[in-house]
Tab-separated table of C-alpha atoms and ligand atoms in Angstrom:
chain	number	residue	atom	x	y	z
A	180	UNK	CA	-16.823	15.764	-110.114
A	181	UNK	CA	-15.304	12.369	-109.478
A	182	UNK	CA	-16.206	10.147	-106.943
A	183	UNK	CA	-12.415	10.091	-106.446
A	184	UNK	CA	-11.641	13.787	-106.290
A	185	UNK	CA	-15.169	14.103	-103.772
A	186	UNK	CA	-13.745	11.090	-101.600
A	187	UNK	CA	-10.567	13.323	-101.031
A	188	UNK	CA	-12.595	15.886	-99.009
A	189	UNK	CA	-13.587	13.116	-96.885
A	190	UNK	CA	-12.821	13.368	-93.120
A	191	UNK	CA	-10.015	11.149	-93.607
A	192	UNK	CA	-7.083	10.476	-91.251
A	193	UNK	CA	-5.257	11.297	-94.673
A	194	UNK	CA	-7.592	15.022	-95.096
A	195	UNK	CA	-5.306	17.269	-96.048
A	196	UNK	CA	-6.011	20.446	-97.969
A	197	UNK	CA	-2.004	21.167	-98.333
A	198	UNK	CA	1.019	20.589	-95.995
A	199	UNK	CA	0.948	23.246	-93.406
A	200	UNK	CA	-0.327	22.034	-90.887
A	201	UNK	CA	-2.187	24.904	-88.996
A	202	UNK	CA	-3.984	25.270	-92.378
A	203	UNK	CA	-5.679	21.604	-92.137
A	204	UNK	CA	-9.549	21.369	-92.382
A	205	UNK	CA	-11.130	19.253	-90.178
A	206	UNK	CA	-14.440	17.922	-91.060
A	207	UNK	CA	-15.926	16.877	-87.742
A	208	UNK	CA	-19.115	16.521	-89.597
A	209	UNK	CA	-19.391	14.892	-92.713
A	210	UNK	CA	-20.394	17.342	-95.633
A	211	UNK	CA	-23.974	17.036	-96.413
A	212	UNK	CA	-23.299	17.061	-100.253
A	213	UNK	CA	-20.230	14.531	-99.799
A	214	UNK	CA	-22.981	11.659	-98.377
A	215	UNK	CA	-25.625	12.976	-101.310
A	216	UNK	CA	-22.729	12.153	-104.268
A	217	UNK	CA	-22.393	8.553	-102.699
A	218	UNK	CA	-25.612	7.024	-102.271
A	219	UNK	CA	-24.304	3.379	-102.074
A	220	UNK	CA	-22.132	4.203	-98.870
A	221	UNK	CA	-23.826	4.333	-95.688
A	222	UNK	CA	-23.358	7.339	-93.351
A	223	UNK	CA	-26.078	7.670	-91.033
A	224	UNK	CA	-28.899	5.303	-90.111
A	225	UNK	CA	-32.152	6.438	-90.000
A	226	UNK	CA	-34.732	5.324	-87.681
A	227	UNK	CA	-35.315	6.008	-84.345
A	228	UNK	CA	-35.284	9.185	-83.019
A	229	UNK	CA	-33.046	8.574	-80.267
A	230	UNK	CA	-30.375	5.999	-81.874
A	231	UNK	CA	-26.733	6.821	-81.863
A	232	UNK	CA	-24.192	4.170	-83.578
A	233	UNK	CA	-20.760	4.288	-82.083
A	234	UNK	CA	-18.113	2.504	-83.735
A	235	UNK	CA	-14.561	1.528	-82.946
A	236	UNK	CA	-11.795	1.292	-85.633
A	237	UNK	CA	-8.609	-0.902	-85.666
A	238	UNK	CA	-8.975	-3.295	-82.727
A	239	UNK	CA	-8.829	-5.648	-81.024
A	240	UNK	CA	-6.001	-4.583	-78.867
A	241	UNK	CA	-5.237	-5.808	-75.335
A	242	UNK	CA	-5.744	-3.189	-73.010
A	243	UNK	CA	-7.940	-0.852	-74.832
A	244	UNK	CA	-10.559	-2.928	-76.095
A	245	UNK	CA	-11.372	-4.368	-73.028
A	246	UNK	CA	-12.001	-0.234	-71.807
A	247	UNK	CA	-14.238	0.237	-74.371
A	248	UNK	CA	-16.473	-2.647	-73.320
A	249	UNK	CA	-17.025	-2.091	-69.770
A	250	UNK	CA	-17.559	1.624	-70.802
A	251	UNK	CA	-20.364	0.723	-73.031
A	252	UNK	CA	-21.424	-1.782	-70.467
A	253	UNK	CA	-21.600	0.877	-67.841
A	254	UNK	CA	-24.083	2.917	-69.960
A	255	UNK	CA	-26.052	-0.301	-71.388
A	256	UNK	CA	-24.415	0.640	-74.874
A	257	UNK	CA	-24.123	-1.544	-77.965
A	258	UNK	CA	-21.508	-0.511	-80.652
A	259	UNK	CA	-20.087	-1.717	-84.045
A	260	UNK	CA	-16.013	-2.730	-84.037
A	261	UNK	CA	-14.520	-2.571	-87.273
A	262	UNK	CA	-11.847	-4.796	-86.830
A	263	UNK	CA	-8.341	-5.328	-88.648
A	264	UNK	CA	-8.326	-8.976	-89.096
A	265	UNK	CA	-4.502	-9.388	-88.710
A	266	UNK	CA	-5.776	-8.415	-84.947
A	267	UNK	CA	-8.924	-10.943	-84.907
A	268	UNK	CA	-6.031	-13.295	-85.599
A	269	UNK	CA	-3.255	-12.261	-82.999
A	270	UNK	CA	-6.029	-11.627	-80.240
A	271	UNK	CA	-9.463	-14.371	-80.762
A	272	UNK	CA	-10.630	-14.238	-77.474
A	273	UNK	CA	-10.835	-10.302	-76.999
A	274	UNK	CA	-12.885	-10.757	-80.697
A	275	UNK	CA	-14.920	-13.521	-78.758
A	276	UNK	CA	-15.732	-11.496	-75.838
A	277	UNK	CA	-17.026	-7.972	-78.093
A	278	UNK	CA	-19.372	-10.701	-79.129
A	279	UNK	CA	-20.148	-12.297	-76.037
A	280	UNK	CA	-21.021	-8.890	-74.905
A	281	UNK	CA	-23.579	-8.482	-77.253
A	282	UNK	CA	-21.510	-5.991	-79.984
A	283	UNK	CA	-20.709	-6.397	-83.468
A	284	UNK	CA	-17.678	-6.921	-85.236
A	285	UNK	CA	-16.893	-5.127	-89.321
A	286	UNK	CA	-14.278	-5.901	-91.600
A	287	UNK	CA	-11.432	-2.876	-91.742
A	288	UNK	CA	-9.160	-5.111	-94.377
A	289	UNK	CA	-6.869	-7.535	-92.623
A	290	UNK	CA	-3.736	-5.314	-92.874
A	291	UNK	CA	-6.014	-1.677	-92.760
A	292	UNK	CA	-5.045	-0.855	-96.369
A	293	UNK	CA	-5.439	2.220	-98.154
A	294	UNK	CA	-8.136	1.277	-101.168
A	295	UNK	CA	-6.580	4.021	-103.449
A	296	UNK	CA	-3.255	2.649	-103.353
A	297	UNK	CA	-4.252	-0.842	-104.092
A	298	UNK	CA	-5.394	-2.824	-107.454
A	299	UNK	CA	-9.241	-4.042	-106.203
A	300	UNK	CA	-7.841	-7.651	-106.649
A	301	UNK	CA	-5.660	-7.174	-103.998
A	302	UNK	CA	-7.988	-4.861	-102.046
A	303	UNK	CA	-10.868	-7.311	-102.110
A	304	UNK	CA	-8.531	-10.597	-101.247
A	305	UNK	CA	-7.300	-8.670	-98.049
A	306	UNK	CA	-11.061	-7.733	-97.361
A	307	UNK	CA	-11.841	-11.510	-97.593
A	308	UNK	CA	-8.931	-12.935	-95.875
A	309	UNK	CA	-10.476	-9.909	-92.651
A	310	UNK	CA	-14.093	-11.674	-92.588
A	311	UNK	CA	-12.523	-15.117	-92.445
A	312	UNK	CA	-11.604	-14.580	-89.489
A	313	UNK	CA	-14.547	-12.460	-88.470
A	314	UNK	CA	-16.540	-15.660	-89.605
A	315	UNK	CA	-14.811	-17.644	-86.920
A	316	UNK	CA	-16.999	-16.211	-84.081
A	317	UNK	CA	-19.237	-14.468	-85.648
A	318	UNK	CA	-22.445	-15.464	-86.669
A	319	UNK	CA	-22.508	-15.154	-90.613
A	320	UNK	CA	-24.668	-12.567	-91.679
A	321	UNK	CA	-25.591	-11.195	-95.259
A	322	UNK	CA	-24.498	-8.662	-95.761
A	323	UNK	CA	-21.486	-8.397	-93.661
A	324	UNK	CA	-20.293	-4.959	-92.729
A	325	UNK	CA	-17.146	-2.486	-94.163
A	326	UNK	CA	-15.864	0.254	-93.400
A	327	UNK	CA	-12.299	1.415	-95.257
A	328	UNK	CA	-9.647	2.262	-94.299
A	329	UNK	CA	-8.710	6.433	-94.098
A	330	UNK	CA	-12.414	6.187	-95.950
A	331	UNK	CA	-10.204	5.595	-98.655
A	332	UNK	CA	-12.332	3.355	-101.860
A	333	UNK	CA	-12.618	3.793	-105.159
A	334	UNK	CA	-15.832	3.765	-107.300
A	335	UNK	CA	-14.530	0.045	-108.673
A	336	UNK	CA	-14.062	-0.980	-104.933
A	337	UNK	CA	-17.356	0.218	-103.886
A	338	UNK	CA	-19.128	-1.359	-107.073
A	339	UNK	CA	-17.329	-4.869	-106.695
A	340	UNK	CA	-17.685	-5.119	-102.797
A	341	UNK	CA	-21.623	-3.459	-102.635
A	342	UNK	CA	-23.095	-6.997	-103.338
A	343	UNK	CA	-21.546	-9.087	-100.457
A	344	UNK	CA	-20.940	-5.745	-98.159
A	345	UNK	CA	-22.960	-2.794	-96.541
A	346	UNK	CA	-19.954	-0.077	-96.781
A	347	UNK	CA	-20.318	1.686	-93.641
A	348	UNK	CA	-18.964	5.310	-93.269
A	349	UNK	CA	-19.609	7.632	-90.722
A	350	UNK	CA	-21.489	10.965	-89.745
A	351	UNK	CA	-19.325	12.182	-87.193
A	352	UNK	CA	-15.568	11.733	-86.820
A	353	UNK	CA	-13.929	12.479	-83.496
A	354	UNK	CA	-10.627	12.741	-84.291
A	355	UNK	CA	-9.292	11.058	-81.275
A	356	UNK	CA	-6.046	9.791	-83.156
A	357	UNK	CA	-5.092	13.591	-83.905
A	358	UNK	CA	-2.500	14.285	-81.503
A	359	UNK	CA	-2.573	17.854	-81.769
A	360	UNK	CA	-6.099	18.453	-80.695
A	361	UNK	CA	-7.348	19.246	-77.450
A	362	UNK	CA	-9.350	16.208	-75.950
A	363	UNK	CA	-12.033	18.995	-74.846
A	364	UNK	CA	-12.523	20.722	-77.628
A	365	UNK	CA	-13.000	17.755	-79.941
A	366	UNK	CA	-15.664	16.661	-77.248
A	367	UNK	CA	-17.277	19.946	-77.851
A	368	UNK	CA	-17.159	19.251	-81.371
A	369	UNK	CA	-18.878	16.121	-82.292
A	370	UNK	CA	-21.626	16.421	-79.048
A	371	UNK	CA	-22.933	19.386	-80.888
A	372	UNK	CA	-22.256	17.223	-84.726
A	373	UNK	CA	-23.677	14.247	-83.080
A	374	UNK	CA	-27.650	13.606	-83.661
A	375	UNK	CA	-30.091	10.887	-84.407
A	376	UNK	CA	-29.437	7.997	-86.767
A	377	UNK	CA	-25.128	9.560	-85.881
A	378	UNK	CA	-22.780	7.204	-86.764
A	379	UNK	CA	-19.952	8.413	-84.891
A	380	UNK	CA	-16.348	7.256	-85.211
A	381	UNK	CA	-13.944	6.392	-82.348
A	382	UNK	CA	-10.287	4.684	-82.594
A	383	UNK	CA	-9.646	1.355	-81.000
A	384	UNK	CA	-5.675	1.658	-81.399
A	385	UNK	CA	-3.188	2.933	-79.110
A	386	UNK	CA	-2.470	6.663	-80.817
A	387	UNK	CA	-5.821	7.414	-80.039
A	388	UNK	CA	-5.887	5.648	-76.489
A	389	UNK	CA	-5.813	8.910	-74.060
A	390	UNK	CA	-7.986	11.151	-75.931
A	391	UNK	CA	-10.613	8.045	-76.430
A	392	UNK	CA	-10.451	7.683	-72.494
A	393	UNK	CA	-11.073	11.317	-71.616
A	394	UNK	CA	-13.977	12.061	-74.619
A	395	UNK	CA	-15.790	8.431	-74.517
A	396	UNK	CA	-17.533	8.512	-71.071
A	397	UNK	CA	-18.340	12.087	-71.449
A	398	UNK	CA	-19.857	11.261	-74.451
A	399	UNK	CA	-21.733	8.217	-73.175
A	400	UNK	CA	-23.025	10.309	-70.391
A	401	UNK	CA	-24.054	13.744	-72.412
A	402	UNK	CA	-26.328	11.271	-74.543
A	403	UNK	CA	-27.536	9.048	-72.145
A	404	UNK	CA	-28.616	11.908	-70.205
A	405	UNK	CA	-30.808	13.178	-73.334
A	406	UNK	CA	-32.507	9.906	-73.437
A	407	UNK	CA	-30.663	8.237	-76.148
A	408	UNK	CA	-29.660	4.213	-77.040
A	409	UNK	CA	-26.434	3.047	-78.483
A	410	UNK	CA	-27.031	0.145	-80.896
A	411	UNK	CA	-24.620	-1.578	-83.312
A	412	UNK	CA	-25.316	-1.520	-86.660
A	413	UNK	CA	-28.087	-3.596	-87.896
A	414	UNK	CA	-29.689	-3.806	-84.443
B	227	ZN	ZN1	-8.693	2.353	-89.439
């Protein structure tokens, strides 16, 4: 099967098995066999036995952002924020302060575009145009961190970027954008998905602001109850 046609049954913002939408399938989890098939991605981190990665898609945006820290702070929790770089650049000094606070920022494209739907020229220029700005406050480090957007890359995407880039998926998705879940239920969802070496998925953008605010602290507090650390990617 193609890399292409496997990527599809990723659990994409863009998932969609056909148009109706009761019919949708929701991977919560990420098939077992999808993360065998693509070796160079990264979606889980194995190590310690009580690590969780949380990461944040789409900021920095006022408001939000600056929830999402003092949540983490209030649970001593270190996270990974995949940034869209047109955002680094409208808002600096919330991108300054995720670092400050001891997180780390990715590269989510500058203008979060869709890798399918793009030449890789193009792709990998707005990928590059992201981390200069990351690169402003950021300490460099090699390699930097990407995640894509809609988990949307081609084989020739992943092959080009793999050298300069640790392409950073994720485990568990909690579909916090998806306006027609419950909050609850999804909360059910991914703290029975969620496990050690978890990268789990949250939004950092506005669609996805009230069901991040109900299902982030109870997830913080389930797992920090069971004994586990949050740490960014790389720590
Ligand atoms: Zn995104």
């Amino acid at each position: 099967m193609a890399l292409k046609t496997i990527l599809r049954y990723l659990p994409a913002k863009s998932t969609q098995i056909n148009n109706e939408p009761s019919r949708r399938m929701h991977f919560y989890k990420t098939p077992a066999l999808l993360k065998s098939l693509t070796k160079k991605l990264y979606w889980d981190i194995k190590g310690g036995d009580r690590d969780i990665y949380l990461t944040f898609d789409d900021g920095p945006i006022p408001g939000l952002t600056e929830y999402i820290l003092d949540m983490l702070d209030a649970y001593a929790a270190k996270a990974t924020f995949f940034c869209v770089g047109d955002n680094v650049r409208k808002y600096p000094e919330i991108a300054k302060n995720t670092i400050l606070r001891g997180h780390r920022l990715g590269n989510h494209t500058f203008n979060h575009v869709k890798g399918w739907q793009s030449s890789s020229v193009a792709y990998l220029d707005n990928i590059k145009k992201c981390q200069h700005y990351i690169d402003l406050y950021q300490p460099v480090s090699e390699p930097a961190i990407f995640r894509p957007p809609y988990g949307q890359i081609t084989p020739g995407q992943i092959a080009l970027l793999s050298t300069e880039y640790h392409i950073i998926m994720w485990d568990v998705l909690a579909y916090d954008f998806e306006k027609k879940h419950n909050a609850q239920k999804s909360l059910d969802k991914i703290l029975s998905k969620t496990g050690p070496g978890s990268i789990v998925v949250f939004h950092d953008n506005y669609k996805a602001e009230e069901k991040l605010k109900y299902m982030l602290p109870r997830f913080l507090s389930h797992f920090k109850e069971k004994g586990f650390n949050f740490k960014k990617i790389g720590q």
